[in-house]
Coordinates of C-alpha atoms in Angstrom, one line a residue:
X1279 CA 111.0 -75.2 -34.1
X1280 CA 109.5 -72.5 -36.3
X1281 CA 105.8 -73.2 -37.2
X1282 CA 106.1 -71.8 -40.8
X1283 CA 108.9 -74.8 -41.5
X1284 CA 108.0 -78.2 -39.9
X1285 CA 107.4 -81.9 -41.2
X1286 CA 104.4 -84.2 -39.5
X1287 CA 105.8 -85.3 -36.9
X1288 CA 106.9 -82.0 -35.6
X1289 CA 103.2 -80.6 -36.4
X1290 CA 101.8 -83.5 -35.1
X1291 CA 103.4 -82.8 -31.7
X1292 CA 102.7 -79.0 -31.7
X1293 CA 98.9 -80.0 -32.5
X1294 CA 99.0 -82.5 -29.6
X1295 CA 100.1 -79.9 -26.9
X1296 CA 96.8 -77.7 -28.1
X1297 CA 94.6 -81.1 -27.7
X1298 CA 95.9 -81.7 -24.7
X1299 CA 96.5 -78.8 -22.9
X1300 CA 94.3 -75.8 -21.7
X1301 CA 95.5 -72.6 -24.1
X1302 CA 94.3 -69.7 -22.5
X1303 CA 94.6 -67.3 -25.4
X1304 CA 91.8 -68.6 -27.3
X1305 CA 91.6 -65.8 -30.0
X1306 CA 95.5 -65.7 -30.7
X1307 CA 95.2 -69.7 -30.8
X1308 CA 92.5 -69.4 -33.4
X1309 CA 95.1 -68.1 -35.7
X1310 CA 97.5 -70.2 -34.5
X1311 CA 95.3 -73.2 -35.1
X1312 CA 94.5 -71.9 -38.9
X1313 CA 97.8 -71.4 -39.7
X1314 CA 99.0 -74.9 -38.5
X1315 CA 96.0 -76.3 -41.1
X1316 CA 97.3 -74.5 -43.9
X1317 CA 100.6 -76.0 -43.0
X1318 CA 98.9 -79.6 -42.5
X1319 CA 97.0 -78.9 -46.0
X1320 CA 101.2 -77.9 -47.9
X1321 CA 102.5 -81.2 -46.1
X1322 CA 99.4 -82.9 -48.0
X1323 CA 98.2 -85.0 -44.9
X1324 CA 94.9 -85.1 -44.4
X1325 CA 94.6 -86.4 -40.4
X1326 CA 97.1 -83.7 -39.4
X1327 CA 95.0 -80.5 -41.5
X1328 CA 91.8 -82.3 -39.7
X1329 CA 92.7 -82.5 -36.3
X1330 CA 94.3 -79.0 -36.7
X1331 CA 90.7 -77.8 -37.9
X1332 CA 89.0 -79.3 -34.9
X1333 CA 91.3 -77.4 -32.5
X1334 CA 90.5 -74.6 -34.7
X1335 CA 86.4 -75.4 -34.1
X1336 CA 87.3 -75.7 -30.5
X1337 CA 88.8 -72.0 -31.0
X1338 CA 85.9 -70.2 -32.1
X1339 CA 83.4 -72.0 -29.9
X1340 CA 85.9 -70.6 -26.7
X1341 CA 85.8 -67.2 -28.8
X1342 CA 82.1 -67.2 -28.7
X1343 CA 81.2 -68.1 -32.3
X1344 CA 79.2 -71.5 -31.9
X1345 CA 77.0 -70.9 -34.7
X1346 CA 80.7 -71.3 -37.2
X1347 CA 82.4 -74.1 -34.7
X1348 CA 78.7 -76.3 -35.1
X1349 CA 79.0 -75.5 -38.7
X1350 CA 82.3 -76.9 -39.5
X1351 CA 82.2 -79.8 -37.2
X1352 CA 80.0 -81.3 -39.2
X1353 CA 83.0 -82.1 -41.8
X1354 CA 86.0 -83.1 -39.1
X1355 CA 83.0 -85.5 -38.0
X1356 CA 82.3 -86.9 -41.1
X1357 CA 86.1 -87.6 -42.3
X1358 CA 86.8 -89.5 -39.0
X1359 CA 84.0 -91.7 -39.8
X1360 CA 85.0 -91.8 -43.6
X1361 CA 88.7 -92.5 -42.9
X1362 CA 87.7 -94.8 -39.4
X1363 CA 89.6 -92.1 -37.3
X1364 CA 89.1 -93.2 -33.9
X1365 CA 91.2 -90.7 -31.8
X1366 CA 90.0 -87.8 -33.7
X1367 CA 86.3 -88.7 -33.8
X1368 CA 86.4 -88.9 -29.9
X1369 CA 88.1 -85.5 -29.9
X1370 CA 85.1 -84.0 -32.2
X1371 CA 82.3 -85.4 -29.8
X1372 CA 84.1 -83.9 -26.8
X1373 CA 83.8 -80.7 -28.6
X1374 CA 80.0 -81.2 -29.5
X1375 CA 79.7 -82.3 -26.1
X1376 CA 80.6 -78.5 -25.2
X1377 CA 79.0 -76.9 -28.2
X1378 CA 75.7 -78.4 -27.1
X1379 CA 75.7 -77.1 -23.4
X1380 CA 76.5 -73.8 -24.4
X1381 CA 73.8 -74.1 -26.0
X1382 CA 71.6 -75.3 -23.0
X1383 CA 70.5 -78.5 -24.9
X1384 CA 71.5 -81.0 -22.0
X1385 CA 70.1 -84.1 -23.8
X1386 CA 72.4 -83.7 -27.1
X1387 CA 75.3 -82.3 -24.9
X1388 CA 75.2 -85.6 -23.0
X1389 CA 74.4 -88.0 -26.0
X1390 CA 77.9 -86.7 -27.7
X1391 CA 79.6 -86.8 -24.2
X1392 CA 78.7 -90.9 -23.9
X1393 CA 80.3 -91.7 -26.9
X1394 CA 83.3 -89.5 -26.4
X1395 CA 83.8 -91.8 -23.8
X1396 CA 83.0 -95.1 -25.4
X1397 CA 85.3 -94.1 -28.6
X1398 CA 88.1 -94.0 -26.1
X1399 CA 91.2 -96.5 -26.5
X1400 CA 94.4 -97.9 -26.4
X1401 CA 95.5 -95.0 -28.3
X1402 CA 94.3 -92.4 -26.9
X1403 CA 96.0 -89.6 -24.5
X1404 CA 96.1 -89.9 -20.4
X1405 CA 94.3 -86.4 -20.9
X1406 CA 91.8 -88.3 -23.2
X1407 CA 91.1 -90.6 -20.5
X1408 CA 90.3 -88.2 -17.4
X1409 CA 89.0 -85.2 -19.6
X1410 CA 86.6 -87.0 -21.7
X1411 CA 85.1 -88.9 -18.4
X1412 CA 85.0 -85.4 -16.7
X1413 CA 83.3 -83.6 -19.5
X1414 CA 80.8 -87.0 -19.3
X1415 CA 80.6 -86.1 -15.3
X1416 CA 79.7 -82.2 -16.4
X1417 CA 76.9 -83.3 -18.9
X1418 CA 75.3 -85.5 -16.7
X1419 CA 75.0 -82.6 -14.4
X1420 CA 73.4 -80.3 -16.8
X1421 CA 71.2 -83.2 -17.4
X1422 CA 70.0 -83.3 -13.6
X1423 CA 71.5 -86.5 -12.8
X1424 CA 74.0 -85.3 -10.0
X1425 CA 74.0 -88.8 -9.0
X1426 CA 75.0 -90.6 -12.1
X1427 CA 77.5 -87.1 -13.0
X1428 CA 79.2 -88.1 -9.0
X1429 CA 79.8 -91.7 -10.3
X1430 CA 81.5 -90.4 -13.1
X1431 CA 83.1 -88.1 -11.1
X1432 CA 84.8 -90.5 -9.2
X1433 CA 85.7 -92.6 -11.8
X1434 CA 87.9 -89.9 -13.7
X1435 CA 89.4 -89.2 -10.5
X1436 CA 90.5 -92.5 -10.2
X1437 CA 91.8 -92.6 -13.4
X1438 CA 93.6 -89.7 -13.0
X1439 CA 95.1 -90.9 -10.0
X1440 CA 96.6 -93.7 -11.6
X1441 CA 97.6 -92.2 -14.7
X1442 CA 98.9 -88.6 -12.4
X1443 CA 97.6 -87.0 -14.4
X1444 CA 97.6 -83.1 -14.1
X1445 CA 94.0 -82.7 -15.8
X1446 CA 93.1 -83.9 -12.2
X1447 CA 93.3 -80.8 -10.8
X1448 CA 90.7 -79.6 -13.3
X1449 CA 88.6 -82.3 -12.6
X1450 CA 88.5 -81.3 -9.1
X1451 CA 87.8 -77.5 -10.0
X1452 CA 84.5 -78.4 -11.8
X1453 CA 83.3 -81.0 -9.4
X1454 CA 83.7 -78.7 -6.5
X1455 CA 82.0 -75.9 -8.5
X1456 CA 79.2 -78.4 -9.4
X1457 CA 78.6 -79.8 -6.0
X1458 CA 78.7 -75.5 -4.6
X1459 CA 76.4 -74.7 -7.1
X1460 CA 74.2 -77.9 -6.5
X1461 CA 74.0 -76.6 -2.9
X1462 CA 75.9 -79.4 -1.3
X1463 CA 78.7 -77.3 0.7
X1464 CA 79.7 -80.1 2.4
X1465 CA 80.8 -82.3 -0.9
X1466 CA 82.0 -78.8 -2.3
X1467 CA 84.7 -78.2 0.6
X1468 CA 86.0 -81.7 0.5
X1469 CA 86.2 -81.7 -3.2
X1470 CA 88.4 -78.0 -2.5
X1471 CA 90.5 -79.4 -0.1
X1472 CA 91.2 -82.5 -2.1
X1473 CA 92.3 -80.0 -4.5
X1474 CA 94.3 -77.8 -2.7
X1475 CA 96.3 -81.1 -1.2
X1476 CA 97.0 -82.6 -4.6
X1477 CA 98.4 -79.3 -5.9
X1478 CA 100.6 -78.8 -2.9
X1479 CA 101.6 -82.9 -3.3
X1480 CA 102.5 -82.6 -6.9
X1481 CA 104.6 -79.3 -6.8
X1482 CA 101.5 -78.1 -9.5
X1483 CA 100.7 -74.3 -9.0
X1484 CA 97.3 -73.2 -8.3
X1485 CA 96.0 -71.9 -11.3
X1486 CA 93.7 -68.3 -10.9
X1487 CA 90.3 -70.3 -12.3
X1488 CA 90.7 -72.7 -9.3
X1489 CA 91.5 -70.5 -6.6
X1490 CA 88.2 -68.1 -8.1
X1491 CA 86.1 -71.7 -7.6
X1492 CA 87.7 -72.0 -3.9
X1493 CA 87.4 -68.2 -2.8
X1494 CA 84.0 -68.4 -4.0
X1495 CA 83.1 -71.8 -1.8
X1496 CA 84.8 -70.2 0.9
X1497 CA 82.2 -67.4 0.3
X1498 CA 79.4 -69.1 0.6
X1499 CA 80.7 -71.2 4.1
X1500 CA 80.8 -67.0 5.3
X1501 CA 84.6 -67.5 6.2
X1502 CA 86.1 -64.3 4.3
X1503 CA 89.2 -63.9 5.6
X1504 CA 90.1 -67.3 4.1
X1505 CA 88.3 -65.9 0.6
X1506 CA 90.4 -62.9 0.8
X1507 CA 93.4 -64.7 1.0
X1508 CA 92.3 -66.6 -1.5
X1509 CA 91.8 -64.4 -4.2
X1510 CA 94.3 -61.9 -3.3
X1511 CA 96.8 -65.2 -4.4
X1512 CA 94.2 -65.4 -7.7
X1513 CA 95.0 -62.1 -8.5
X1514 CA 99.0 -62.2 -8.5
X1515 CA 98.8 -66.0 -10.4
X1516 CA 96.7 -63.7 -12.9
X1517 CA 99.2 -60.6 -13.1
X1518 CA 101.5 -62.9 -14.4
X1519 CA 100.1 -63.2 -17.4
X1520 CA 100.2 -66.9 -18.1
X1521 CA 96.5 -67.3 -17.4
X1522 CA 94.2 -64.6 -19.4
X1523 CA 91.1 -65.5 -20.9
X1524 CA 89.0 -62.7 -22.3
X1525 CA 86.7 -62.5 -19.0
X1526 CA 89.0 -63.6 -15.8
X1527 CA 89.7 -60.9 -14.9
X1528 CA 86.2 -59.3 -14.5
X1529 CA 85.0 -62.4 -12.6
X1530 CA 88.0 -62.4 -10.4
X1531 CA 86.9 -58.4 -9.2
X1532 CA 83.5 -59.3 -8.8
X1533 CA 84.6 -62.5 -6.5
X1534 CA 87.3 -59.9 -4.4
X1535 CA 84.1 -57.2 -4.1
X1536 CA 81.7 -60.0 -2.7
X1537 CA 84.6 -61.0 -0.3
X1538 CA 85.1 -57.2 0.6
X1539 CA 81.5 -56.7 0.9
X1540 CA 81.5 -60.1 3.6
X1541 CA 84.4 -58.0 5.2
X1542 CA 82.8 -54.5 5.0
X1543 CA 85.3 -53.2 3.1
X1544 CA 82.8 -51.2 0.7
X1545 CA 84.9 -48.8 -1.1
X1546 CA 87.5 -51.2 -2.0
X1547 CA 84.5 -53.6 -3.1
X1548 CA 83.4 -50.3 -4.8
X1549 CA 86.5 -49.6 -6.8
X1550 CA 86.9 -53.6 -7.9
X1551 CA 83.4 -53.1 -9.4
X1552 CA 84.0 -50.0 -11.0
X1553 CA 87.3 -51.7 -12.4
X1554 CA 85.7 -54.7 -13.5
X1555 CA 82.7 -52.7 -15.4
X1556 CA 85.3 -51.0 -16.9
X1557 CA 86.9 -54.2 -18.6
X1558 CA 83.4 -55.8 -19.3
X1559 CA 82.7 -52.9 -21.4
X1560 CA 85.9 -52.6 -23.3
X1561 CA 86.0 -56.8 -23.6
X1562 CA 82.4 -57.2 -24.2
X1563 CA 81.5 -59.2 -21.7
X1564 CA 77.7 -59.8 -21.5
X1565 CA 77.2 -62.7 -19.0
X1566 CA 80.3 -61.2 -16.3
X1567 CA 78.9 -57.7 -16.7
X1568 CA 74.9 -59.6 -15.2
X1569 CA 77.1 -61.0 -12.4
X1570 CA 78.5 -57.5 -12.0
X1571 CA 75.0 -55.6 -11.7
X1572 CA 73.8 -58.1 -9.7
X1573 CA 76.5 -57.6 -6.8
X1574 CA 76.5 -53.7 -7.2
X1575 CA 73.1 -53.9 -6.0
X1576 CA 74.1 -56.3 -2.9
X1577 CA 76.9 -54.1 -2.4
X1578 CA 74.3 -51.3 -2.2
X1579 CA 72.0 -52.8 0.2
X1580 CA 75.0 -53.8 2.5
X1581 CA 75.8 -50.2 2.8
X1582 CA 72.1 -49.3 3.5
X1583 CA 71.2 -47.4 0.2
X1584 CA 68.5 -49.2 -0.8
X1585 CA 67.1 -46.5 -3.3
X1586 CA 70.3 -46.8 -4.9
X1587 CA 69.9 -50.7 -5.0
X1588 CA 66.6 -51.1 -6.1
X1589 CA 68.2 -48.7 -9.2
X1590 CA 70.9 -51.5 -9.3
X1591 CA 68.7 -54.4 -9.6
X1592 CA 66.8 -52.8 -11.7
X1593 CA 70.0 -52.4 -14.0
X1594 CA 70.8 -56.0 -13.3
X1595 CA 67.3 -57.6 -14.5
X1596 CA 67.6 -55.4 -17.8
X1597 CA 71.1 -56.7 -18.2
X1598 CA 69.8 -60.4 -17.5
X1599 CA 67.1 -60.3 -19.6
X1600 CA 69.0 -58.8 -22.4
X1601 CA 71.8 -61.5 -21.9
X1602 CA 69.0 -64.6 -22.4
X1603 CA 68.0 -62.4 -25.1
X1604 CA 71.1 -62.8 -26.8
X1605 CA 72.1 -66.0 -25.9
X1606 CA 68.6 -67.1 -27.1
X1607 CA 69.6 -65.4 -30.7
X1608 CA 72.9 -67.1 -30.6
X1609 CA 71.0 -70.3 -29.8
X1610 CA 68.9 -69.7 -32.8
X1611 CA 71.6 -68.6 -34.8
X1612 CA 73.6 -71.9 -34.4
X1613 CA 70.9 -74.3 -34.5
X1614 CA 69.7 -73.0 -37.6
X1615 CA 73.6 -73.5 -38.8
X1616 CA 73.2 -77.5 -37.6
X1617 CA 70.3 -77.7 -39.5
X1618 CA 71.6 -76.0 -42.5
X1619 CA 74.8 -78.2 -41.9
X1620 CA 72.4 -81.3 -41.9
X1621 CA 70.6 -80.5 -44.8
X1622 CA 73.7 -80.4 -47.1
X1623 CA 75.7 -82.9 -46.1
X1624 CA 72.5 -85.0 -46.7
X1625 CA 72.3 -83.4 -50.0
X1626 CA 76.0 -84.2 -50.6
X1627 CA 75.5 -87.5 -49.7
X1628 CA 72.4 -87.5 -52.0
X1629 CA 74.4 -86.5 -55.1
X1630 CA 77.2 -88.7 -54.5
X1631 CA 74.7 -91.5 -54.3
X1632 CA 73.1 -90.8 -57.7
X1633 CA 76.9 -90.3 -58.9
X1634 CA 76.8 -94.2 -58.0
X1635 CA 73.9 -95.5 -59.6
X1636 CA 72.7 -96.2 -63.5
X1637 CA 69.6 -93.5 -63.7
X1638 CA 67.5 -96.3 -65.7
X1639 CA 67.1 -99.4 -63.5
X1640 CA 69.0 -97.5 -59.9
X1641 CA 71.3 -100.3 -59.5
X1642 CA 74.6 -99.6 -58.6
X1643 CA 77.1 -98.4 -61.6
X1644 CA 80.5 -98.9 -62.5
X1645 CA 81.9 -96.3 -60.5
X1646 CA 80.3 -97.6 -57.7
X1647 CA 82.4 -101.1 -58.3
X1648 CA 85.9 -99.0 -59.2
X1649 CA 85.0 -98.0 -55.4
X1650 CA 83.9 -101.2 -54.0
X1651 CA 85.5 -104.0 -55.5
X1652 CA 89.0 -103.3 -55.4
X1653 CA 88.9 -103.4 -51.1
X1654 CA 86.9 -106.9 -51.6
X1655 CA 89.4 -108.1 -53.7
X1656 CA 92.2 -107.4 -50.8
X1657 CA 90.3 -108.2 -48.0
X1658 CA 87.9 -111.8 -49.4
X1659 CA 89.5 -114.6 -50.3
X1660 CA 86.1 -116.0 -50.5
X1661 CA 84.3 -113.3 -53.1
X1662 CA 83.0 -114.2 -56.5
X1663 CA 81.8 -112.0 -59.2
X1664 CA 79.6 -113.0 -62.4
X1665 CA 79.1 -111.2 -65.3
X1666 CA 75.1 -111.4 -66.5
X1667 CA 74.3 -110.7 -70.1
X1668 CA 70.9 -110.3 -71.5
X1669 CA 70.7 -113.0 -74.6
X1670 CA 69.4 -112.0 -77.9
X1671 CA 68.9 -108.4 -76.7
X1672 CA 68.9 -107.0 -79.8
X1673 CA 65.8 -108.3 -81.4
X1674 CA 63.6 -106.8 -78.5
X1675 CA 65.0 -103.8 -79.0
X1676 CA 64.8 -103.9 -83.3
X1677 CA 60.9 -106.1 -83.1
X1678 CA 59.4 -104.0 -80.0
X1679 CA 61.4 -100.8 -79.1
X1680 CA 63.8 -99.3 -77.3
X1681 CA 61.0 -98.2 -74.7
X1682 CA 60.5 -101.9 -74.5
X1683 CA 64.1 -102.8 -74.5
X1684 CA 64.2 -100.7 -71.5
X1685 CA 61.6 -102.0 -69.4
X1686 CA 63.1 -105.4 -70.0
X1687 CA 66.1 -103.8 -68.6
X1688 CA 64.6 -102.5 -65.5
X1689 CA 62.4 -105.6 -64.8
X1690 CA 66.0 -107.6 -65.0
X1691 CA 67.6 -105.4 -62.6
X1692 CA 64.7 -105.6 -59.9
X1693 CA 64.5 -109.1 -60.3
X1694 CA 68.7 -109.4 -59.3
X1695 CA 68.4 -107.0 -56.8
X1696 CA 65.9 -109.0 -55.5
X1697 CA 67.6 -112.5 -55.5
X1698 CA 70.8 -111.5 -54.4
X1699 CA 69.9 -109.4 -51.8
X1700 CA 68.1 -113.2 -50.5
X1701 CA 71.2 -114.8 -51.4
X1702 CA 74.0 -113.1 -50.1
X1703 CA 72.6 -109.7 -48.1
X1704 CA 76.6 -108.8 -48.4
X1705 CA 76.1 -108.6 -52.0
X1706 CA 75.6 -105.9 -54.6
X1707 CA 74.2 -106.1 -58.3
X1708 CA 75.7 -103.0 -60.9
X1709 CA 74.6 -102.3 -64.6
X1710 CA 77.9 -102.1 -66.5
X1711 CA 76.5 -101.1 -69.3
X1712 CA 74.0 -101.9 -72.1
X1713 CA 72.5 -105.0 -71.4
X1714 CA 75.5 -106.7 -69.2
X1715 CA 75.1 -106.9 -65.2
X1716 CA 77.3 -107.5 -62.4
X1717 CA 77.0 -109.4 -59.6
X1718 CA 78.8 -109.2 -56.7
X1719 CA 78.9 -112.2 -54.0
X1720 CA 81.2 -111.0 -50.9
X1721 CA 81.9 -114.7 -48.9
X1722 CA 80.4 -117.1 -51.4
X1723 CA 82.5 -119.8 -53.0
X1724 CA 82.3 -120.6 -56.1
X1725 CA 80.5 -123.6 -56.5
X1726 CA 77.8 -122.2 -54.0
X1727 CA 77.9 -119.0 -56.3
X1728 CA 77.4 -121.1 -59.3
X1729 CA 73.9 -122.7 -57.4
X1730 CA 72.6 -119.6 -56.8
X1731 CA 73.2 -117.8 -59.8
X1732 CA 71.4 -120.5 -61.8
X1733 CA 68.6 -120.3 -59.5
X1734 CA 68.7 -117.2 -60.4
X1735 CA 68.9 -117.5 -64.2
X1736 CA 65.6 -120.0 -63.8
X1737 CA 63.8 -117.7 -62.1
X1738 CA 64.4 -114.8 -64.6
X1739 CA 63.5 -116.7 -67.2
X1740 CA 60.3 -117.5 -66.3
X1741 CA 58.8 -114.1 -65.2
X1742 CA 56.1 -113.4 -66.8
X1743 CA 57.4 -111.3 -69.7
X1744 CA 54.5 -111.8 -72.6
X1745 CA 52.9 -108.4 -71.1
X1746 CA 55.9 -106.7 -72.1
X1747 CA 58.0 -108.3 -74.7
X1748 CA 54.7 -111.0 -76.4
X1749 CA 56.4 -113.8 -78.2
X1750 CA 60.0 -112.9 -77.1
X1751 CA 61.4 -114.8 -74.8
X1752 CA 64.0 -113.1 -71.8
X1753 CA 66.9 -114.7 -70.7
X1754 CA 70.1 -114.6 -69.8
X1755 CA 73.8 -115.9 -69.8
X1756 CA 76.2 -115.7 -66.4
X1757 CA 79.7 -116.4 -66.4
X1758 CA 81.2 -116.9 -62.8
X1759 CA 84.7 -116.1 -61.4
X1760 CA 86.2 -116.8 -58.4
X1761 CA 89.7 -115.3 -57.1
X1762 CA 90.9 -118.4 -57.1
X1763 CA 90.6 -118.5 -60.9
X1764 CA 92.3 -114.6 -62.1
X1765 CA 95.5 -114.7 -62.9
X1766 CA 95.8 -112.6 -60.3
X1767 CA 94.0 -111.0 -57.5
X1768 CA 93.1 -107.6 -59.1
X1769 CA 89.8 -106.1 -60.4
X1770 CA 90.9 -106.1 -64.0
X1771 CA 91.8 -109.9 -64.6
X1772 CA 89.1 -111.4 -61.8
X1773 CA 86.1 -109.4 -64.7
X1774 CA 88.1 -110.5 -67.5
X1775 CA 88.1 -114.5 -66.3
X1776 CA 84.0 -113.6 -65.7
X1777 CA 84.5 -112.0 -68.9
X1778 CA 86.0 -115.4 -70.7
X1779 CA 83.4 -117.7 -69.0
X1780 CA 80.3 -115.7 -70.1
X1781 CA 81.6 -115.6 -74.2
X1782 CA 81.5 -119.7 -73.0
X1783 CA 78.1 -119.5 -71.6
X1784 CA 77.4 -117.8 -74.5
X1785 CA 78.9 -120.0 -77.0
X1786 CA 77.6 -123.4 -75.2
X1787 CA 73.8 -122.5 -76.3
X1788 CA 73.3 -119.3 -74.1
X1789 CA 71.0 -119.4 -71.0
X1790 CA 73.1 -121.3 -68.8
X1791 CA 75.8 -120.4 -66.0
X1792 CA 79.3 -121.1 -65.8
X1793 CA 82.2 -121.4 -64.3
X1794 CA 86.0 -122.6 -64.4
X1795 CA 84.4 -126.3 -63.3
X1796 CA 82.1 -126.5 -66.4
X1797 CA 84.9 -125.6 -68.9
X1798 CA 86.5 -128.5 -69.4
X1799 CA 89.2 -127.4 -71.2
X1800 CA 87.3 -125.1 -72.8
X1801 CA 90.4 -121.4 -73.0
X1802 CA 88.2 -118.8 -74.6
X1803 CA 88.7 -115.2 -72.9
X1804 CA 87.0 -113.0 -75.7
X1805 CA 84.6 -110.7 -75.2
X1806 CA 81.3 -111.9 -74.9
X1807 CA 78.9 -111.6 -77.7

């Protein structure tokens, strides 16, 4: 199907095969990935533009640019919370996971990877199951727990097993370059040969990557004939083009010369070098083109030029140091990014708070409840709401002063915050306006509601107010609705039948509470006075 014309579902497949499958191409997928958004964004859904954004992060970390992909994960991460997107939000700390070990900070790398793992569920992929495990496996490595990173090892494997899973086979590839690297060459050739026997038993081809991890174990067991072999078959996988990222190629040559070298074949291990210098230059490639230097000058020694070896080390340490250098900047570079990242999504979140409250007493206001009450309302069968009205609010402000009025105001609002937060920690208290409160009791019936709102009534009235008002007396009237008593159940009618009972309360003598129990008869839904 063309990508430029395509509803959800079709997208939603297309973005699925990039989730769960290795794309080798990682530059041409970046636009890929931001074209896909755009069409995600036109089609006006929001999960589909978000995921195709994370692949799109998951892109430019593979392209080199973490300091951008730690940037913008920041927002996938925060709309999965927002919109409770399970699937997706395990996807984003898989990505973190791998953001933070580029960076070389194990500890965060394997935080992220743990709850990639514990996010996962019935809905998630097969490829979900082993890769997120593996990647849990890798961080506990670079963490120097090989111990706990084998148990987790095994456990994707098993998974895999079960599920046949073709990620299995790059499961394998890292846990056999992990236990080489580790030094355990025993673990490391099992791990290989369990490879190779899977591949052959599932009719999957070799890919180059895994054939460079076994050519290069084979290296290190010193039998290079078998590494020849080995990456001769690498390098016609690669020719065919279906497996190219940026620096494979480079790595492969470097592999082939230490092979030749092993072999004594120095001019061909001669010309690979010369061939992969070549393509690290014209790609770029920092951390291959260390490797490179670093076998020239083993490749020197072998032949007995040691003058022109110590030269070649000499190259290689430069090259090294200039590579931490770098990734040291790039380090820098993205933290500060995560930081900056931090700082304004707290600053967002700041705002948006203060959006939400009344800027005199800091209680909630009535955005807040357009926000908030409408999901209680579908989701509580038990909520109540009263409506809390300052009595005779007026004269304070014409005998004393506004300025008064206000501290009467503010002293109110800290007092219900106070007592509701006692009674019912669900709960929430919001000016509405003026001098009329709401209260808002998530899981408290009525006639419990009606208790503790009277208590609450008591106790306002007798704070003591004669510092701040003198003769006047505070109080207040509180007319209480349950959903049982609106018309229907909708935020409009449930604060119009508080509403009704407060002009009661009002009308009945003032300071007092009540509800649908104490009318009586009583059918009065004006506004309160």
């Amino acid at each position: 199907m063309n990508e430029r014309v395509m509803d959800a579902e079709a997208l939603s497949a297309v973005l699925l095969s990039i989730e769960d499958k290795r794309s080798w191409d990682a530059r041409a997928e970046l636009i890929r990935t931001s074209e896909l958004e755009q069409l995600a964004i036109d089609l006006g859904d929001e999960l589909l533009a978000m995921r195709a954004r994370l692949c799109k992060i998951n892109m430019r970390m593979r392209c080199g640019d973490l300091a951008a992909a730690a940037e913008d994960i920041w927002h996938v991460n925060q709309w999965a919370v927002e919109h409770d997107a399970h699937q997706l939000l395990a996807r984003t700390h898989l990505i973190w996971t791998s953001i933070h070990l580029h960076l070389g900070d194990a500890e965060q790398g394997l935080e992220h990877a743990v709850l990639a793992v514990e996010l996962l569920d019935d809905e998630s992929t097969d490829h979900m199951h082993v890769w997120h495990r593996t990647k849990l496996a890798d961080a506990l490595y670079f963490a120097d727990d090989m111990d706990g990173a084998r148990i987790r090892y095994a456990q994707a494997e098993e998974v895999a097993l079960r599920l046949g899973s073709p990620a299995l086979l790059c499961l394998l590839n890292n846990y056999a370059y992990v236990e080489s690297t580790g030094g355990d060459q025993k673990r490391a050739n099992e791990i290989a040969e369990r490879l190779l026997r899977l591949a052959d038993e599932w009719h999957i081809p070799m890919e180059p990557a895994f054939l460079d991890t076994i050519g290069s174990i084979q290296i290190i067991n010193g039998d290079f004939a078998a590494a020849e072999e080995t990456m001769r078959r690498c390098l016609e996988l690669h020719a065919k083009g279906k497996w190219d990222d940026a620096n494979d190629m480079a790595q492969y040559l470097v592999t082939l010369a230490q092979v030749q070298r092993g072999l004594g074949k120095y001019d061909l291990a001669q010309a690979n070098l010369e061939e992969a210098h070549r393509q690290c230059l014209e790609r770029d490639l920092g951390e291959s083109l260390v490797r490179l230097h670093l076998e020239q000058a083993e490749l020197y020694a072998a032949r007995g030029d040691f003058e022109a070896a110590f030269a070649a080390h000499k190259v290689f340490f430069e090259a090294h140091h200039q590579q931490q250098s770098l990734q040291k900047e790039a380090r820098a570079r993205t933290r500060q990014a995560m930081f900056e990242t931090v700082e304004a999504r707290q600053e967002a979140e700041r705002f948006r708070e203060q959006a939400r409250r009344d800027p005199l007493t800091g209680l909630h206001n009535r955005r807040y409840v357009d926000e908030r009450l409408p999901d209680l309302i579908r989701t509580d069968p038990a909520l109540t709401v009263a409506l809390v009205d300052l009595d005779h609010f007026k004269q304070i402000n014409d005998q004393l002063s506004h300025d008064v009025g206000d501290q009467v105001l503010v002293r109110v609002a800290q007092v219900l915050a106070r007592e509701v937060a006692a009674a019912c920690p669900e709960g929430f208290v919001a000016r509405m306006g003026g001098e009329e409160f709401l209260v808002v009791l998530p899981g408290t019936a009525v006639p419990r509601a009606t208790a503790q709102l009277d208590d609450i009534r008591r106790t306002l009235r007798n704070q003591h107010w004669s510092p701040i008002t003198r003769h006047l007396p505070v109080t207040v009237s509180i007319g209480v609705a349950g959903l049982i008593d609106a018309e229907e159940r909708a935020q409009a009618p449930l604060l119009s039948t508080a509403d009704g009972h407060l002009y009661a309360a009002k009308h009945g003598g003032r300071d007092r509470v009540v509800s649908a129990a104490d009318l009586r008869g009583f059918a009065g839904h004006a506004s309160a006075a």
